[in-house]
Coordinates of C-alpha atoms and ligand atoms in Angstrom, one line a residue:
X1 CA 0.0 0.0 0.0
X2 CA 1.3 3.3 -1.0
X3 CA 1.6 6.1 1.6
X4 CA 1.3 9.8 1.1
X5 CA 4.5 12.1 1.9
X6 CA 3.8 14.2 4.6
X7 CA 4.3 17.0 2.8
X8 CA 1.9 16.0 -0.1
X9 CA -0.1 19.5 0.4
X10 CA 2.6 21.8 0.8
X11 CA 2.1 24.8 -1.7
X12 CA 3.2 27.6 0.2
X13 CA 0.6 30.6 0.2
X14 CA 0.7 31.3 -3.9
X15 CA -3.1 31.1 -5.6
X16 CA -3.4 28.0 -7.9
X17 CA -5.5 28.2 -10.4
X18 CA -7.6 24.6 -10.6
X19 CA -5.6 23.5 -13.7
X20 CA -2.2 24.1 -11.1
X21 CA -4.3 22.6 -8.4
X22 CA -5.3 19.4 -10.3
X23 CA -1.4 19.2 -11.5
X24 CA -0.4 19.2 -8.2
X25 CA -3.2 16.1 -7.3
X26 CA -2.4 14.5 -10.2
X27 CA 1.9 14.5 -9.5
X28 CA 1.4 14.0 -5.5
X29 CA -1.4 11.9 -4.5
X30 CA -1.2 8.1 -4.8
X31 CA -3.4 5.4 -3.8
X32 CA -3.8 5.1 0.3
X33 CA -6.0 2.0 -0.1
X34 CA -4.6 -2.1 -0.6
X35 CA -6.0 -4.1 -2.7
X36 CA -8.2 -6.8 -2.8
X37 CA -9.9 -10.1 -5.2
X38 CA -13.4 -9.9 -5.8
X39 CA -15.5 -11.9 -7.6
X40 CA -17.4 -10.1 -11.0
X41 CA -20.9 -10.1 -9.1
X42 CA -19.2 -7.7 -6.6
X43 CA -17.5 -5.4 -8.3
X44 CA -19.7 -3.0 -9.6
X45 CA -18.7 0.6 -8.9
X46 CA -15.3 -0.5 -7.8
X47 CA -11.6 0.6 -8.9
X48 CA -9.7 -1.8 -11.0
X49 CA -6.5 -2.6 -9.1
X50 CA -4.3 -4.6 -12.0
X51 CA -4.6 -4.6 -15.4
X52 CA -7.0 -7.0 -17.7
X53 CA -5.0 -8.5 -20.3
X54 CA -6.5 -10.4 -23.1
X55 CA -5.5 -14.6 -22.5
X56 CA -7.8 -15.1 -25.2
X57 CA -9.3 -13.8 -28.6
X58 CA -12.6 -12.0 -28.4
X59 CA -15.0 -13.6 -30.3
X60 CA -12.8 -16.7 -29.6
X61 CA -13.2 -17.9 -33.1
X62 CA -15.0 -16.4 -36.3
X63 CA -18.4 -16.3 -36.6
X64 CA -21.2 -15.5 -38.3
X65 CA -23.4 -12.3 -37.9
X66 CA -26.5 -13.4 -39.4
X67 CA -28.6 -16.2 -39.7
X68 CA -28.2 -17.4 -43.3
X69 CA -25.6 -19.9 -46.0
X70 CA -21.9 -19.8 -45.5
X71 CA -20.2 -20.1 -48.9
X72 CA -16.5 -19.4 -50.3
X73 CA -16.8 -16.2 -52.0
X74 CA -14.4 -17.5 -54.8
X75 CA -18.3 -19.7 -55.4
X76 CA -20.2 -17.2 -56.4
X77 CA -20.9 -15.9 -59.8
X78 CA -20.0 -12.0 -60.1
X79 CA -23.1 -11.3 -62.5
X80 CA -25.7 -14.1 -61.9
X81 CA -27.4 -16.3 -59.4
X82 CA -25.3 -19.1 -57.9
X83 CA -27.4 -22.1 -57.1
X84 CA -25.0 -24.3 -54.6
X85 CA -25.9 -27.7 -52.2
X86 CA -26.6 -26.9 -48.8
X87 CA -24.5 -29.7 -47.7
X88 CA -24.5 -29.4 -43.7
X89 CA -25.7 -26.8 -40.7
X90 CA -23.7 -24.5 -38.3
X91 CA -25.4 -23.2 -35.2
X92 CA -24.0 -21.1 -32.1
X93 CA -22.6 -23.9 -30.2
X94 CA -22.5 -26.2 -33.1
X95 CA -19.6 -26.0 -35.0
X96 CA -20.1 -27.9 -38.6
X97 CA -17.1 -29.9 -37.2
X98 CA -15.6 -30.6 -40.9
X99 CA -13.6 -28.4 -43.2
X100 CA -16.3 -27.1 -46.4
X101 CA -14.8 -28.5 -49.8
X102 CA -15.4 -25.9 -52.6
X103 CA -18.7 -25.9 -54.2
X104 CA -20.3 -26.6 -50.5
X105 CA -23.1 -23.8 -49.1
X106 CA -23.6 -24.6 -45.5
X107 CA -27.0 -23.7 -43.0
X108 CA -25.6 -21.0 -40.6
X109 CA -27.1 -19.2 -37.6
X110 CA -25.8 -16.1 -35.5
X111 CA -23.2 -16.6 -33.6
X112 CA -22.3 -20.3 -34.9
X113 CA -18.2 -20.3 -35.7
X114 CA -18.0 -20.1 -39.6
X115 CA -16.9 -23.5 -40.6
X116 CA -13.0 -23.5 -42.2
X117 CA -12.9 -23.2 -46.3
X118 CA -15.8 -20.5 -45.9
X119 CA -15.4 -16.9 -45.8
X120 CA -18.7 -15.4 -46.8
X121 CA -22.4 -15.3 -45.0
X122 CA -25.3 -14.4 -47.5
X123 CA -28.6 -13.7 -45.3
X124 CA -31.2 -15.8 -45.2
X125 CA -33.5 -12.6 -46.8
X126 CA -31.6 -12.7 -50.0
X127 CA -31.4 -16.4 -50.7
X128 CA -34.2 -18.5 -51.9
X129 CA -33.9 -22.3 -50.7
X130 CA -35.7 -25.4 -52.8
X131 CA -34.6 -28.9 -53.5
X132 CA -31.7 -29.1 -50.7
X133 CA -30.4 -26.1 -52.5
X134 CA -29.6 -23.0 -52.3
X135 CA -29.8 -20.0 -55.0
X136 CA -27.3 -16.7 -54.1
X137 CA -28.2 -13.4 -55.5
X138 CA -24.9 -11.4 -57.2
X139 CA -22.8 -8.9 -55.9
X140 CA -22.3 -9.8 -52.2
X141 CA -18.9 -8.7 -51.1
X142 CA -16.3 -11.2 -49.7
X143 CA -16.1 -11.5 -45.9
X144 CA -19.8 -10.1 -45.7
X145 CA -21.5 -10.8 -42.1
X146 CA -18.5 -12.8 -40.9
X147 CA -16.9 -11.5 -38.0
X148 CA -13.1 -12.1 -37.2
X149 CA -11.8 -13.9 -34.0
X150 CA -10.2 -11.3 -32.0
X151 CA -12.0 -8.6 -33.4
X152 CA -13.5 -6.5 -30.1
X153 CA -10.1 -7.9 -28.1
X154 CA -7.0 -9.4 -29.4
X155 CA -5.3 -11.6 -27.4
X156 CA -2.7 -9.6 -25.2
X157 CA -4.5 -6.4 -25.3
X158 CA -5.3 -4.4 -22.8
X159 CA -9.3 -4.4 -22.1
X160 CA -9.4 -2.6 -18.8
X161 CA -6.6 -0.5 -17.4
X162 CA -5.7 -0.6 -13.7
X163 CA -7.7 2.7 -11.8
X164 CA -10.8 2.8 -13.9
X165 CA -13.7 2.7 -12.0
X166 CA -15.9 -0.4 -13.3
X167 CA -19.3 0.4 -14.8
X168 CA -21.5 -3.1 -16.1
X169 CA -20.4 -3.2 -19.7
X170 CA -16.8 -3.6 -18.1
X171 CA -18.0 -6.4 -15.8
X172 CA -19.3 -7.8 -19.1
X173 CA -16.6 -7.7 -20.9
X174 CA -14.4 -9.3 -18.3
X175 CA -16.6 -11.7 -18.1
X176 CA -16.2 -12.1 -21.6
X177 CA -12.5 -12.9 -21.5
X178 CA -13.4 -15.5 -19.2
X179 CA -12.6 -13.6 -16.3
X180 CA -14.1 -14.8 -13.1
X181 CA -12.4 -12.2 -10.0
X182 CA -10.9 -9.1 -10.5
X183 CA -8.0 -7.2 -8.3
X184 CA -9.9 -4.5 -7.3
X185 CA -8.9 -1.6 -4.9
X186 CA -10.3 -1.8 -0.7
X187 CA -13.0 1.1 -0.2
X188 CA -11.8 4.0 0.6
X189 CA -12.9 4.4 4.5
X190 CA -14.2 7.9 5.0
X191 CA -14.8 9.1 8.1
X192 CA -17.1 12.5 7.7
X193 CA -18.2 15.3 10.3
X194 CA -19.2 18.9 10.0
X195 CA -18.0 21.4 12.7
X196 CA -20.1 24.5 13.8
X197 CA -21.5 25.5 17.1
X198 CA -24.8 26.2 15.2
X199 CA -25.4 23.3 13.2
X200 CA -27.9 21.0 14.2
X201 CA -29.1 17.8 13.2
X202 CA -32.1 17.5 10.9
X203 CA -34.7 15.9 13.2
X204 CA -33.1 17.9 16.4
X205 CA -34.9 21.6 17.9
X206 CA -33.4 24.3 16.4
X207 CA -32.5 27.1 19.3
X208 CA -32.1 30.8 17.8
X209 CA -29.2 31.2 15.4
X210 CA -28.6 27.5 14.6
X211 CA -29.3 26.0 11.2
X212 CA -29.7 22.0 9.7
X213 CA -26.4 20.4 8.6
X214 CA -27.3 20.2 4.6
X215 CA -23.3 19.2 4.3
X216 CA -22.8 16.1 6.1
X217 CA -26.0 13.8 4.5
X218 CA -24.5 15.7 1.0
X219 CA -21.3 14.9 1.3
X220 CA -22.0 11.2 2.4
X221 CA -24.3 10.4 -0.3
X222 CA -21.5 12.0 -3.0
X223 CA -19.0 9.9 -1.3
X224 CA -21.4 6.2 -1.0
X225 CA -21.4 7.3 -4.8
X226 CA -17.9 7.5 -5.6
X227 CA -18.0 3.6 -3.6
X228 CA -16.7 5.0 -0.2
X229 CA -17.6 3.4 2.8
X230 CA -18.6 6.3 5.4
X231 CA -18.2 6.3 9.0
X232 CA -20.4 9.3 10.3
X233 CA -18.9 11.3 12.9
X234 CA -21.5 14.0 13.7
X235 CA -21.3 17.6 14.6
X236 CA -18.3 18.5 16.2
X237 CA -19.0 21.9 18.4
X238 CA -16.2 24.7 17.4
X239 CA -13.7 24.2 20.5
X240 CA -10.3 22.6 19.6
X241 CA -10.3 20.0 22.6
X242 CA -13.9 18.3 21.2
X243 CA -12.1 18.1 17.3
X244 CA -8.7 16.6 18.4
X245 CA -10.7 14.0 20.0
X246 CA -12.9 13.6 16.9
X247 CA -9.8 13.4 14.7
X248 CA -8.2 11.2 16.7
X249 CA -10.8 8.9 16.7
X250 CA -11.3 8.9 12.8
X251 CA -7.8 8.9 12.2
X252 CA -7.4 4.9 13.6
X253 CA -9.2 3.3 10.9
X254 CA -9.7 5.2 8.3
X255 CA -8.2 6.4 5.0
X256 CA -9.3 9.9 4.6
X257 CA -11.3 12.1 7.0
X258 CA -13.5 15.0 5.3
X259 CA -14.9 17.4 7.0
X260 CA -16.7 20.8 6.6
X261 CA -16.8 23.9 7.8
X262 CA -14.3 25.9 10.1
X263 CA -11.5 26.0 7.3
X264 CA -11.7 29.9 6.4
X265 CA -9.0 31.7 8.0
X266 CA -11.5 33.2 10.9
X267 CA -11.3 33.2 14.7
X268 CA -14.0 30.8 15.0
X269 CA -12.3 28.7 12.7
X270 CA -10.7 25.4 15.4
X271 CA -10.3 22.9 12.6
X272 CA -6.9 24.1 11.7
X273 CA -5.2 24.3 15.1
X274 CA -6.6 21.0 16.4
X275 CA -5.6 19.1 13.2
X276 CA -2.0 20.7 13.8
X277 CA -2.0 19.6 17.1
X278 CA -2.1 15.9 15.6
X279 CA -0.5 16.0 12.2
X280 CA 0.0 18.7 9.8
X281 CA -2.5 21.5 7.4
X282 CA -2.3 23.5 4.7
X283 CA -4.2 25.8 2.8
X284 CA -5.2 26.2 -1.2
X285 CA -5.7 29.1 -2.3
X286 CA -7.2 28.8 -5.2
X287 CA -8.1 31.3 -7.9
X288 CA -12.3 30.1 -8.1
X289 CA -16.0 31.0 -7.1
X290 CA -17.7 30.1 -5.5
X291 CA -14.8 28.4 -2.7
X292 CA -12.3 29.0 -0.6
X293 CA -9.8 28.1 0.7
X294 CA -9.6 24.0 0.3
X295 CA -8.2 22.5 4.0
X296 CA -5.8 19.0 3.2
X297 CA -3.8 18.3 5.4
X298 CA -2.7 14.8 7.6
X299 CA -4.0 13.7 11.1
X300 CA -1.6 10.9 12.2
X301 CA -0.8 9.9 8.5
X302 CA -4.1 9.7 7.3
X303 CA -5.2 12.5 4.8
X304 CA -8.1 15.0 5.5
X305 CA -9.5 17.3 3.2
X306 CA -11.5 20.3 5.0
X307 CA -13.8 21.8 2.8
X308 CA -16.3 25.4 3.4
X309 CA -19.0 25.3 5.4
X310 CA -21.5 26.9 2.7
X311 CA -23.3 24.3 0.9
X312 CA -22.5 25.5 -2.6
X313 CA -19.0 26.0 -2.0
X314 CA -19.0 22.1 -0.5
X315 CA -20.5 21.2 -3.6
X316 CA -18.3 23.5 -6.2
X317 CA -15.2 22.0 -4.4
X318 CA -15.9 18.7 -4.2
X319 CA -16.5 18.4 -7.8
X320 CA -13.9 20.7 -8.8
X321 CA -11.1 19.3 -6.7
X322 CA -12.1 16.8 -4.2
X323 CA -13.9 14.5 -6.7
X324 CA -10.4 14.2 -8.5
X325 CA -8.3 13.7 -5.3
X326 CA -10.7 11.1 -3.5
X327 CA -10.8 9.0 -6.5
X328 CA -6.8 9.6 -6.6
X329 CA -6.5 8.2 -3.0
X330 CA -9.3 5.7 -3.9
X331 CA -6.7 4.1 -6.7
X332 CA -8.6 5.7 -10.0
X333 CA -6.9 7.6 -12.4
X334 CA -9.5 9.9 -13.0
X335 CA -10.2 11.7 -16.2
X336 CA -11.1 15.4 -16.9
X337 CA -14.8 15.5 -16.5
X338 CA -16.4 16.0 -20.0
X339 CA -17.4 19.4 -21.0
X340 CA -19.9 20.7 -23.6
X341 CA -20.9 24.3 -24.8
X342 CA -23.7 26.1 -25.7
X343 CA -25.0 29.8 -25.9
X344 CA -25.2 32.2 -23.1
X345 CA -28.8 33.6 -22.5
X346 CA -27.3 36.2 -20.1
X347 CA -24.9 38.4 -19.6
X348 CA -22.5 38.9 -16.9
X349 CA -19.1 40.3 -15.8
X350 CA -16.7 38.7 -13.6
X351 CA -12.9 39.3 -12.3
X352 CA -10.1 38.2 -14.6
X353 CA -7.6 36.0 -12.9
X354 CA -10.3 33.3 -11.3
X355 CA -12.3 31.0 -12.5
X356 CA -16.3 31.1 -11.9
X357 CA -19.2 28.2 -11.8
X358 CA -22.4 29.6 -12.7
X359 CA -25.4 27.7 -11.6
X360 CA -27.5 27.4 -14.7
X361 CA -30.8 26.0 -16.7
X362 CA -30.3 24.4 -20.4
X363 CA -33.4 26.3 -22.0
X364 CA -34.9 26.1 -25.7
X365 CA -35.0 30.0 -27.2
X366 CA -36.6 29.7 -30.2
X367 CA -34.8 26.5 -32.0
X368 CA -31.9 26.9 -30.1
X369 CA -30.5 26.1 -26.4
X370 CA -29.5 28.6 -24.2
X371 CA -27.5 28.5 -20.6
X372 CA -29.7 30.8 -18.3
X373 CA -28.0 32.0 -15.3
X374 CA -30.0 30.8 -11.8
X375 CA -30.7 34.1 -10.7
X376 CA -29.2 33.8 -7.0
X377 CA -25.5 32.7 -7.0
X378 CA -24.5 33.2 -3.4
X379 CA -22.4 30.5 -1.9
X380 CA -25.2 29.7 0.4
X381 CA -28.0 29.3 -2.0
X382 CA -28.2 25.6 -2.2
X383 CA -31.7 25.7 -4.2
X384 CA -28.7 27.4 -6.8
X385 CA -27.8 24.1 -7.1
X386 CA -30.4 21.5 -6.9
X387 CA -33.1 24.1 -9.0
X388 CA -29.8 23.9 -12.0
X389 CA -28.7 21.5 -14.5
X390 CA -24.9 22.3 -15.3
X391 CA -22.1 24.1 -14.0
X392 CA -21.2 27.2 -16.7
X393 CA -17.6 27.4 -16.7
X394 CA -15.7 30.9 -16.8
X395 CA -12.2 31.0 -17.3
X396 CA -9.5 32.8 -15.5
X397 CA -9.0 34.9 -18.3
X398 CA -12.9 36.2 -19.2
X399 CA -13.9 39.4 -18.0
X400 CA -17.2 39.7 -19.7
X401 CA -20.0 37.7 -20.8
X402 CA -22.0 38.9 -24.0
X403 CA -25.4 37.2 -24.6
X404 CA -24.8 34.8 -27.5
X405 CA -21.0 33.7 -26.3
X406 CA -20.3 30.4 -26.7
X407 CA -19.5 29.1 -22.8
X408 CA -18.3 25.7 -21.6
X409 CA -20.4 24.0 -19.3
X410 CA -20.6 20.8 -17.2
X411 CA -24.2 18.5 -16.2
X412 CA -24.5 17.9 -13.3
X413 CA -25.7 14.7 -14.1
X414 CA -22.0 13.9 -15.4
X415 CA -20.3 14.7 -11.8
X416 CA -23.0 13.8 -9.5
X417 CA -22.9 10.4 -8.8
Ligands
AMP1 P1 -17.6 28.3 8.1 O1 -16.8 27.9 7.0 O2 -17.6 27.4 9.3 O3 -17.4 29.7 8.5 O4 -19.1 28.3 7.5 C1 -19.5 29.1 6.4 C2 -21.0 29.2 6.4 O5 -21.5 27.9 6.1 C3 -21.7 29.6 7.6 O6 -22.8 30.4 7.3 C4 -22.2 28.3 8.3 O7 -23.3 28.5 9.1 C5 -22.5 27.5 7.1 N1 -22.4 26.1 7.3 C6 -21.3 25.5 7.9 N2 -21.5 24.2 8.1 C7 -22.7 23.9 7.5 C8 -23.5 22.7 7.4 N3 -23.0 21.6 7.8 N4 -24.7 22.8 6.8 C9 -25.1 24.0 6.4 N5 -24.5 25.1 6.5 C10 -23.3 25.1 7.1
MG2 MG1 -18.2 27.3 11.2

């Protein structure tokens, strides 16, 4: 099992931009999890651990695409009707179990491996059978409706690569190859809390001045998705003594604590010097909005990301960054999520030098789609984010938006597991 450096988040004080900030995940953090054999049925959702390589062709041998007569090309007239004996019958897991002499048309069904001296299936549509024999229309190329052994996979290719995460048509292919296990990474253990003396517990009375924690059942559900195993650890009051204990306590069996909350640089803010007091913490600054400041740090070796404590910010991070480096200490390699443009239906100015995620609504305008800006975009509007579709994406360099400008923009549904 790989361990992180201790220094892992070390940055100094400079603002990243998120491309800087995803280099840095992408060159520091390694996998904190083992590894583990599970069989196909449980491996849904998981990270691949080791390699799938090919041991065998896939299809295994040649075969036939449609149900029809399997004849040697060289057979057939270029300019007339062939009329050939159907000498014999090939179905899928019936071989014809003899080589075909020339002059031979053979019964064949999908799937069934094309019998050897035959190169050609003509479709049972387009032939007319009488008298034990068959007649073949012209002009049918060679090779038509066979497919080649090997022709998905070859053998010694690379199917799955180690750190993708494994989605059914995956399982199904390993399956295909025969596989019946697969090396797969151990959950990440995550052990989650929020911090704030105000924040309640949905269910709980709500005195003056508190409000319902919206980040920890968010953040749990995001992380069940991503195939963590959570360990909930409450609502730790804002008094160092209470955290150290918390951290403590997370910190002996688990990978990765997250928490929320108490990371901005203010005087209320007791998640910084407590996780100092047992390991180390450092700051991101990084040049987006909404966020701030992104917490990582190490409580007794194990890594902890601190995230805000306004819902929207949680969210904008956590896909932003922390979706990259929890499926980084998970084992994945993740890729850069997909993004897509379309047409601003709004205007908007912004400061250069940062980048910005808009909450926004795919609309149709006439025959066209259009981004529409949710109207309220403060970083505790969480209806921002569950009343949008996508993320519009403004880059550092952008300090105006025209209506009509073409802007990048990422679903939702393409982050959110
Ligand atoms: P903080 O980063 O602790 O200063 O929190 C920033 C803002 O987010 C404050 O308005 C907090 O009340 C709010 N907040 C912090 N934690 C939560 C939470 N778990 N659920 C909802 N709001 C929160
Ligand atoms: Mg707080």
């Amino acid at each position: 099992m790989a361990q992180l450096t201790d220094d892992c988040f070390a940055l100094g004080s400079t603002l990243l931009t998120v491309a800087e900030a995803l280099a840095e995940i992408e060159a520091r953090i390694s996998p904190v999890v083992g590894t583990e054999t599970v069989p196909l049925t449980a491996a849904a959702g998981r990270i691949l651990a080791r390699d799938v390589v090919a041991t065998m062709n896939l299809p295994p041998h040649a075969n036939s695409a449609v149900d029809g007569y399997a004849v040697a090309h060289g057979d057939l007239m270029a300019d007339r009707e062939t009329v050939l004996p159907v000498t014999g019958r090939a179905a899928a897991g019936h071989p014809l179990g003899r080589p075909v002499r020339r002059g031979e048309a053979i019964r064949i069904f999908t799937g069934a491996p094309m019998p050897d001296g035959t190169d050609t299936v003509m479709m049972q549509e387009d032939c007319i059978f009488e008298d034990q024999r068959v007649r073949l229309k012209p002009g049918i190329k060679k090779g038509a409706n066979r497919r080649h052994a090997g022709e998905d996979i070859a053998t010694g290719e690379t199917a799955l690569s180690a750190g993708r995460r494994l989605r059914a048509p995956d399982l199904g292919l390993a399956a295909a190859l025969g596989r019946e296990e697969l090396c797969v990474f151990r959950p990440l253990r995550v052990g989650l809390l929020s911090t704030g003396d105000e924040v309640r517990d949905p269910g709980a009375p709500l005195p003056p001045g508190a409000i319902y924690d919206a980040n920890r059942v968010m953040l749990a559900a995001l992380l069940t998705g991503l195939g963590c195993m959570v360990s909930d650890f409450g609502i730790r009051p804002d008094r160092e003594a209470a955290l150290v204990d918390t951290l403590a306590a997370a910190s002996a069996d688990h990978d990765l604590i997250v928490t929320s909350g108490g990371v901005s640089t203010g005087e209320e803010d007791h998640v910084k010097t407590a996780i100092e007091q047992l390991g180390t913490l450092h700051f991101w600054r990084l040049a987006i909005r909404p966020g701030r400041p992104l917490a990582l740090g190490q409580v007794r070796g194990v890594p902890l990301i601190g995230l805000p404590g306004n819902p929207v910010a949680v969210v904008v991070t956590f896909i932003v960054l922390g979706l990259p480096l929890i499926l980084r200490l998970a084992g994945a390699t993740p890729s850069a999520p997909r993004l897509f443009s379309v047409r601003a239906g709004f205007a908007y100015r912004k400061k250069v030098g940062r980048r910005e995620y808009l909450r926004a609504n795919l609309k149709w305008e006439g025959d066209a789609v259009v981004a529409v800006k949710y109207p309220s975009d403060g970083a505790g509007i969480l209806s921002s984010i569950f009343r949008s579709d996508v993320l519009v994406i403004l880059e550092e360099g952008v300090n105006a938006l025209t209506v009509g400008t073409m802007v990048d923009f990422l679903p939702f549904s393409e982050v959110i597991p």
